[in-house]
Tab-separated table of N, CA, C and O in Angstrom:
chain	number	residue	atom	x	y	z
U	1	MET	N	1.953	38.313	22.853
U	1	MET	CA	1.434	37.208	23.641
U	1	MET	C	2.429	36.881	24.751
U	1	MET	O	3.627	36.980	24.562
U	2	GLU	N	1.874	36.448	25.816
U	2	GLU	CA	2.734	36.061	26.918
U	2	GLU	C	3.172	34.609	26.755
U	2	GLU	O	2.634	33.859	25.930
U	3	VAL	N	4.137	34.239	27.567
U	3	VAL	CA	4.707	32.897	27.460
U	3	VAL	C	3.657	31.838	27.777
U	3	VAL	O	3.587	30.805	27.109
U	4	TRP	N	2.817	32.080	28.745
U	4	TRP	CA	1.838	31.054	29.116
U	4	TRP	C	0.792	30.865	28.022
U	4	TRP	O	0.269	29.770	27.850
U	5	HIS	N	0.526	31.915	27.225
U	5	HIS	CA	-0.369	31.765	26.078
U	5	HIS	C	0.227	30.801	25.049
U	5	HIS	O	-0.461	29.936	24.510
U	6	VAL	N	1.504	30.997	24.794
U	6	VAL	CA	2.195	30.140	23.832
U	6	VAL	C	2.208	28.697	24.326
U	6	VAL	O	1.981	27.756	23.555
U	7	LEU	N	2.468	28.496	25.606
U	7	LEU	CA	2.478	27.152	26.171
U	7	LEU	C	1.103	26.489	26.084
U	7	LEU	O	0.995	25.306	25.726
U	8	VAL	N	0.061	27.225	26.383
U	8	VAL	CA	-1.287	26.665	26.317
U	8	VAL	C	-1.644	26.294	24.882
U	8	VAL	O	-2.188	25.213	24.624
U	9	ILE	N	-1.320	27.157	23.953
U	9	ILE	CA	-1.598	26.861	22.541
U	9	ILE	C	-0.796	25.635	22.101
U	9	ILE	O	-1.322	24.753	21.409
U	10	GLY	N	0.460	25.565	22.504
U	10	GLY	CA	1.285	24.410	22.159
U	10	GLY	C	0.738	23.120	22.743
U	10	GLY	O	0.688	22.081	22.069
U	11	ILE	N	0.312	23.156	23.992
U	11	ILE	CA	-0.249	21.965	24.634
U	11	ILE	C	-1.557	21.555	23.963
U	11	ILE	O	-1.830	20.370	23.782
U	12	LEU	N	-2.360	22.511	23.561
U	12	LEU	CA	-3.619	22.191	22.889
U	12	LEU	C	-3.405	21.674	21.467
U	12	LEU	O	-4.259	20.958	20.942
U	13	MET	N	-2.283	22.014	20.856
U	13	MET	CA	-2.010	21.554	19.494
U	13	MET	C	-1.513	20.114	19.447
U	13	MET	O	-1.614	19.466	18.401
U	14	VAL	N	-0.979	19.589	20.542
U	14	VAL	CA	-0.443	18.228	20.550
U	14	VAL	C	-1.513	17.187	20.187
U	14	VAL	O	-1.275	16.342	19.316
U	15	PRO	N	-2.696	17.197	20.805
U	15	PRO	CA	-3.707	16.204	20.405
U	15	PRO	C	-4.137	16.355	18.941
U	15	PRO	O	-4.373	15.348	18.263
U	16	LEU	N	-4.212	17.582	18.447
U	16	LEU	CA	-4.567	17.780	17.045
U	16	LEU	C	-3.509	17.181	16.124
U	16	LEU	O	-3.833	16.553	15.113
U	17	PHE	N	-2.252	17.360	16.486
U	17	PHE	CA	-1.166	16.776	15.700
U	17	PHE	C	-1.250	15.253	15.709
U	17	PHE	O	-1.088	14.603	14.670
U	18	LEU	N	-1.503	14.663	16.878
U	18	LEU	CA	-1.577	13.210	16.976
U	18	LEU	C	-2.758	12.655	16.174
U	18	LEU	O	-2.635	11.622	15.513
U	19	ILE	N	-3.880	13.339	16.198
U	19	ILE	CA	-5.048	12.896	15.424
U	19	ILE	C	-4.759	12.994	13.933
U	19	ILE	O	-5.054	12.072	13.165
U	20	ALA	N	-4.173	14.110	13.504
U	20	ALA	CA	-3.842	14.269	12.085
U	20	ALA	C	-2.824	13.221	11.647
U	20	ALA	O	-2.938	12.641	10.558
U	21	ASN	N	-1.849	12.944	12.488
U	21	ASN	CA	-0.844	11.932	12.168
U	21	ASN	C	-1.499	10.565	12.042
U	21	ASN	O	-1.177	9.802	11.120
U	22	TYR	N	-2.416	10.226	12.913
U	22	TYR	CA	-3.125	8.950	12.856
U	22	TYR	C	-3.896	8.810	11.546
U	22	TYR	O	-3.852	7.773	10.887
U	23	VAL	N	-4.589	9.862	11.163
U	23	VAL	CA	-5.383	9.821	9.937
U	23	VAL	C	-4.486	9.649	8.711
U	23	VAL	O	-4.776	8.838	7.826
U	24	VAL	N	-3.389	10.368	8.673
U	24	VAL	CA	-2.483	10.283	7.523
U	24	VAL	C	-1.853	8.891	7.432
U	24	VAL	O	-1.780	8.299	6.344
U	25	VAL	N	-1.411	8.349	8.550
U	25	VAL	CA	-0.793	7.022	8.541
U	25	VAL	C	-1.815	5.965	8.162
U	25	VAL	O	-1.524	5.046	7.390
U	26	LYS	N	-3.033	6.089	8.671
U	26	LYS	CA	-4.091	5.131	8.336
U	26	LYS	C	-4.371	5.152	6.826
U	26	LYS	O	-4.521	4.110	6.198
U	27	TRP	N	-4.448	6.328	6.238
U	27	TRP	CA	-4.677	6.460	4.800
U	27	TRP	C	-3.513	5.862	4.007
U	27	TRP	O	-3.721	5.179	2.997
U	28	ALA	N	-2.276	6.118	4.445
U	28	ALA	CA	-1.103	5.605	3.734
U	28	ALA	C	-1.066	4.078	3.775
U	28	ALA	O	-0.755	3.434	2.768
U	29	VAL	N	-1.390	3.496	4.915
U	29	VAL	CA	-1.404	2.037	5.027
U	29	VAL	C	-2.476	1.445	4.126
U	29	VAL	O	-2.254	0.437	3.445
U	30	LYS	N	-3.638	2.072	4.091
U	30	LYS	CA	-4.733	1.573	3.251
U	30	LYS	C	-4.358	1.630	1.767
U	30	LYS	O	-4.556	0.660	1.035
U	31	SER	N	-3.794	2.739	1.324
U	31	SER	CA	-3.431	2.860	-0.087
U	31	SER	C	-2.290	1.908	-0.443
U	31	SER	O	-2.283	1.323	-1.531
U	32	ARG	N	-1.348	1.707	0.473
U	32	ARG	CA	-0.249	0.768	0.223
U	32	ARG	C	-0.775	-0.658	0.107
U	32	ARG	O	-0.360	-1.412	-0.759
U	33	LYS	N	-1.715	-1.018	0.986
U	33	LYS	CA	-2.289	-2.366	0.954
U	33	LYS	C	-3.068	-2.586	-0.341
U	33	LYS	O	-2.960	-3.648	-0.971
U	34	GLU	N	-3.836	-1.601	-0.775
U	34	GLU	CA	-4.577	-1.720	-2.033
U	34	GLU	C	-3.628	-1.883	-3.212
U	34	GLU	O	-3.865	-2.696	-4.112
U	35	ARG	N	-2.536	-1.123	-3.207
U	35	ARG	CA	-1.561	-1.215	-4.292
U	35	ARG	C	-0.883	-2.582	-4.305
U	35	ARG	O	-0.723	-3.199	-5.368
U	36	ASP	N	-0.504	-3.081	-3.129
U	36	ASP	CA	0.124	-4.402	-3.053
U	36	ASP	C	-0.839	-5.501	-3.495
U	36	ASP	O	-0.442	-6.434	-4.197
U	37	ASP	N	-2.107	-5.396	-3.096
U	37	ASP	CA	-3.099	-6.387	-3.522
U	37	ASP	C	-3.280	-6.363	-5.037
U	37	ASP	O	-3.401	-7.407	-5.680
U	38	ARG	N	-3.309	-5.170	-5.609
U	38	ARG	CA	-3.456	-5.040	-7.055
U	38	ARG	C	-2.262	-5.664	-7.779
U	38	ARG	O	-2.427	-6.392	-8.766
U	39	ILE	N	-1.055	-5.433	-7.275
U	39	ILE	CA	0.140	-6.011	-7.886
U	39	ILE	C	0.103	-7.530	-7.784
U	39	ILE	O	0.417	-8.238	-8.742
U	40	GLU	N	-0.305	-8.058	-6.618
U	40	GLU	CA	-0.377	-9.513	-6.452
U	40	GLU	C	-1.397	-10.126	-7.410
U	40	GLU	O	-1.159	-11.198	-7.973
U	41	ARG	N	-2.532	-9.459	-7.607
U	41	ARG	CA	-3.536	-9.984	-8.544
U	41	ARG	C	-3.000	-10.008	-9.967
U	41	ARG	O	-3.215	-10.972	-10.697
U	42	VAL	N	-2.302	-8.952	-10.369
U	42	VAL	CA	-1.760	-8.889	-11.725
U	42	VAL	C	-0.714	-9.980	-11.927
U	42	VAL	O	-0.701	-10.660	-12.963
U	43	VAL	N	0.154	-10.167	-10.948
U	43	VAL	CA	1.174	-11.207	-11.058
U	43	VAL	C	0.529	-12.587	-11.105
U	43	VAL	O	0.917	-13.439	-11.905
U	44	ALA	N	-0.478	-12.820	-10.260
U	44	ALA	CA	-1.151	-14.119	-10.248
U	44	ALA	C	-1.840	-14.387	-11.584
U	44	ALA	O	-1.791	-15.509	-12.101
U	45	MET	N	-2.472	-13.371	-12.160
U	45	MET	CA	-3.122	-13.552	-13.456
U	45	MET	C	-2.083	-13.847	-14.540
U	45	MET	O	-2.308	-14.685	-15.411
U	46	SER	N	-0.963	-13.166	-14.483
U	46	SER	CA	0.088	-13.386	-15.473
U	46	SER	C	0.653	-14.797	-15.364
U	46	SER	O	0.856	-15.470	-16.381
U	47	VAL	N	0.900	-15.239	-14.146
U	47	VAL	CA	1.433	-16.587	-13.959
U	47	VAL	C	0.408	-17.623	-14.389
U	47	VAL	O	0.745	-18.611	-15.054
U	48	ALA	N	-0.850	-17.418	-14.042
U	48	ALA	CA	-1.894	-18.370	-14.442
U	48	ALA	C	-2.017	-18.441	-15.960
U	48	ALA	O	-2.214	-19.516	-16.525
U	49	ARG	N	-1.895	-17.298	-16.618
U	49	ARG	CA	-1.980	-17.279	-18.080
U	49	ARG	C	-0.785	-17.992	-18.697
U	49	ARG	O	-0.936	-18.774	-19.639
U	50	ASP	N	0.408	-17.743	-18.160
U	50	ASP	CA	1.612	-18.349	-18.733
U	50	ASP	C	1.749	-19.827	-18.395
U	50	ASP	O	2.331	-20.582	-19.161
U	51	MET	N	1.245	-20.241	-17.250
U	51	MET	CA	1.452	-21.619	-16.802
U	51	MET	C	0.191	-22.467	-16.921
U	51	MET	O	0.116	-23.533	-16.349
U	52	GLY	N	-0.800	-22.000	-17.653
U	52	GLY	CA	-2.050	-22.741	-17.805
U	52	GLY	C	-1.825	-24.090	-18.457
U	52	GLY	O	-0.878	-24.291	-19.216
U	53	SER	N	-2.698	-25.046	-18.185
U	53	SER	CA	-2.509	-26.408	-18.681
U	53	SER	C	-2.608	-26.492	-20.206
U	53	SER	O	-1.973	-27.336	-20.817
U	54	GLN	N	-3.393	-25.648	-20.835
U	54	GLN	CA	-3.520	-25.707	-22.289
U	54	GLN	C	-2.276	-25.144	-22.981
U	54	GLN	O	-2.092	-25.349	-24.167
U	55	LYS	N	-1.437	-24.462	-22.272
U	55	LYS	CA	-0.229	-23.881	-22.872
U	55	LYS	C	0.858	-24.923	-23.073
U	55	LYS	O	1.743	-24.750	-23.892
U	56	PHE	N	0.844	-26.001	-22.283
U	56	PHE	CA	1.915	-26.978	-22.356
U	56	PHE	C	1.650	-27.993	-23.459
U	56	PHE	O	0.577	-28.548	-23.574
U	57	SER	N	2.638	-28.197	-24.255
U	57	SER	CA	2.574	-29.265	-25.248
U	57	SER	C	3.969	-29.859	-25.362
U	57	SER	O	4.965	-29.231	-25.027
U	58	LYS	N	4.052	-31.071	-25.847
U	58	LYS	CA	5.346	-31.737	-25.949
U	58	LYS	C	6.154	-31.218	-27.128
U	58	LYS	O	7.344	-31.472	-27.223
U	59	LYS	N	5.521	-30.511	-28.037
U	59	LYS	CA	6.208	-30.049	-29.244
U	59	LYS	C	7.043	-28.804	-29.003
U	59	LYS	O	8.055	-28.608	-29.647
U	60	ARG	N	6.590	-27.942	-28.118
U	60	ARG	CA	7.350	-26.713	-27.931
U	60	ARG	C	7.852	-26.628	-26.490
U	60	ARG	O	7.187	-27.061	-25.558
U	61	PRO	N	9.024	-26.048	-26.313
U	61	PRO	CA	9.604	-25.968	-24.968
U	61	PRO	C	8.848	-24.966	-24.098
U	61	PRO	O	8.191	-24.054	-24.589
U	62	ARG	N	8.969	-25.153	-22.809
U	62	ARG	CA	8.340	-24.248	-21.838
U	62	ARG	C	9.046	-22.912	-21.854
U	62	ARG	O	10.270	-22.819	-21.960
U	63	ARG	N	8.273	-21.854	-21.745
U	63	ARG	CA	8.808	-20.496	-21.760
U	63	ARG	C	9.554	-20.237	-20.444
U	63	ARG	O	9.033	-20.487	-19.371
U	64	ARG	N	10.765	-19.729	-20.542
U	64	ARG	CA	11.579	-19.446	-19.352
U	64	ARG	C	11.588	-17.951	-19.093
U	64	ARG	O	11.567	-17.140	-20.003
U	65	PHE	N	11.714	-17.596	-17.830
U	65	PHE	CA	11.751	-16.180	-17.454
U	65	PHE	C	13.162	-15.688	-17.333
U	65	PHE	O	14.025	-16.314	-16.885
């Protein structure tokens, strides 16, 4: 192949690389956000369960972390 063939192929590959990079980053952000939301829900449920109003009584001390 001649040099100009290599240059043309390289120039044509740049948009493909940018599109693939966009798709991969978009997928990574989406999966990270879903994971963070899931963790926040689990923590909120745990705190709500531990700090619920029916859990408190004057006879036993509050659970410490």
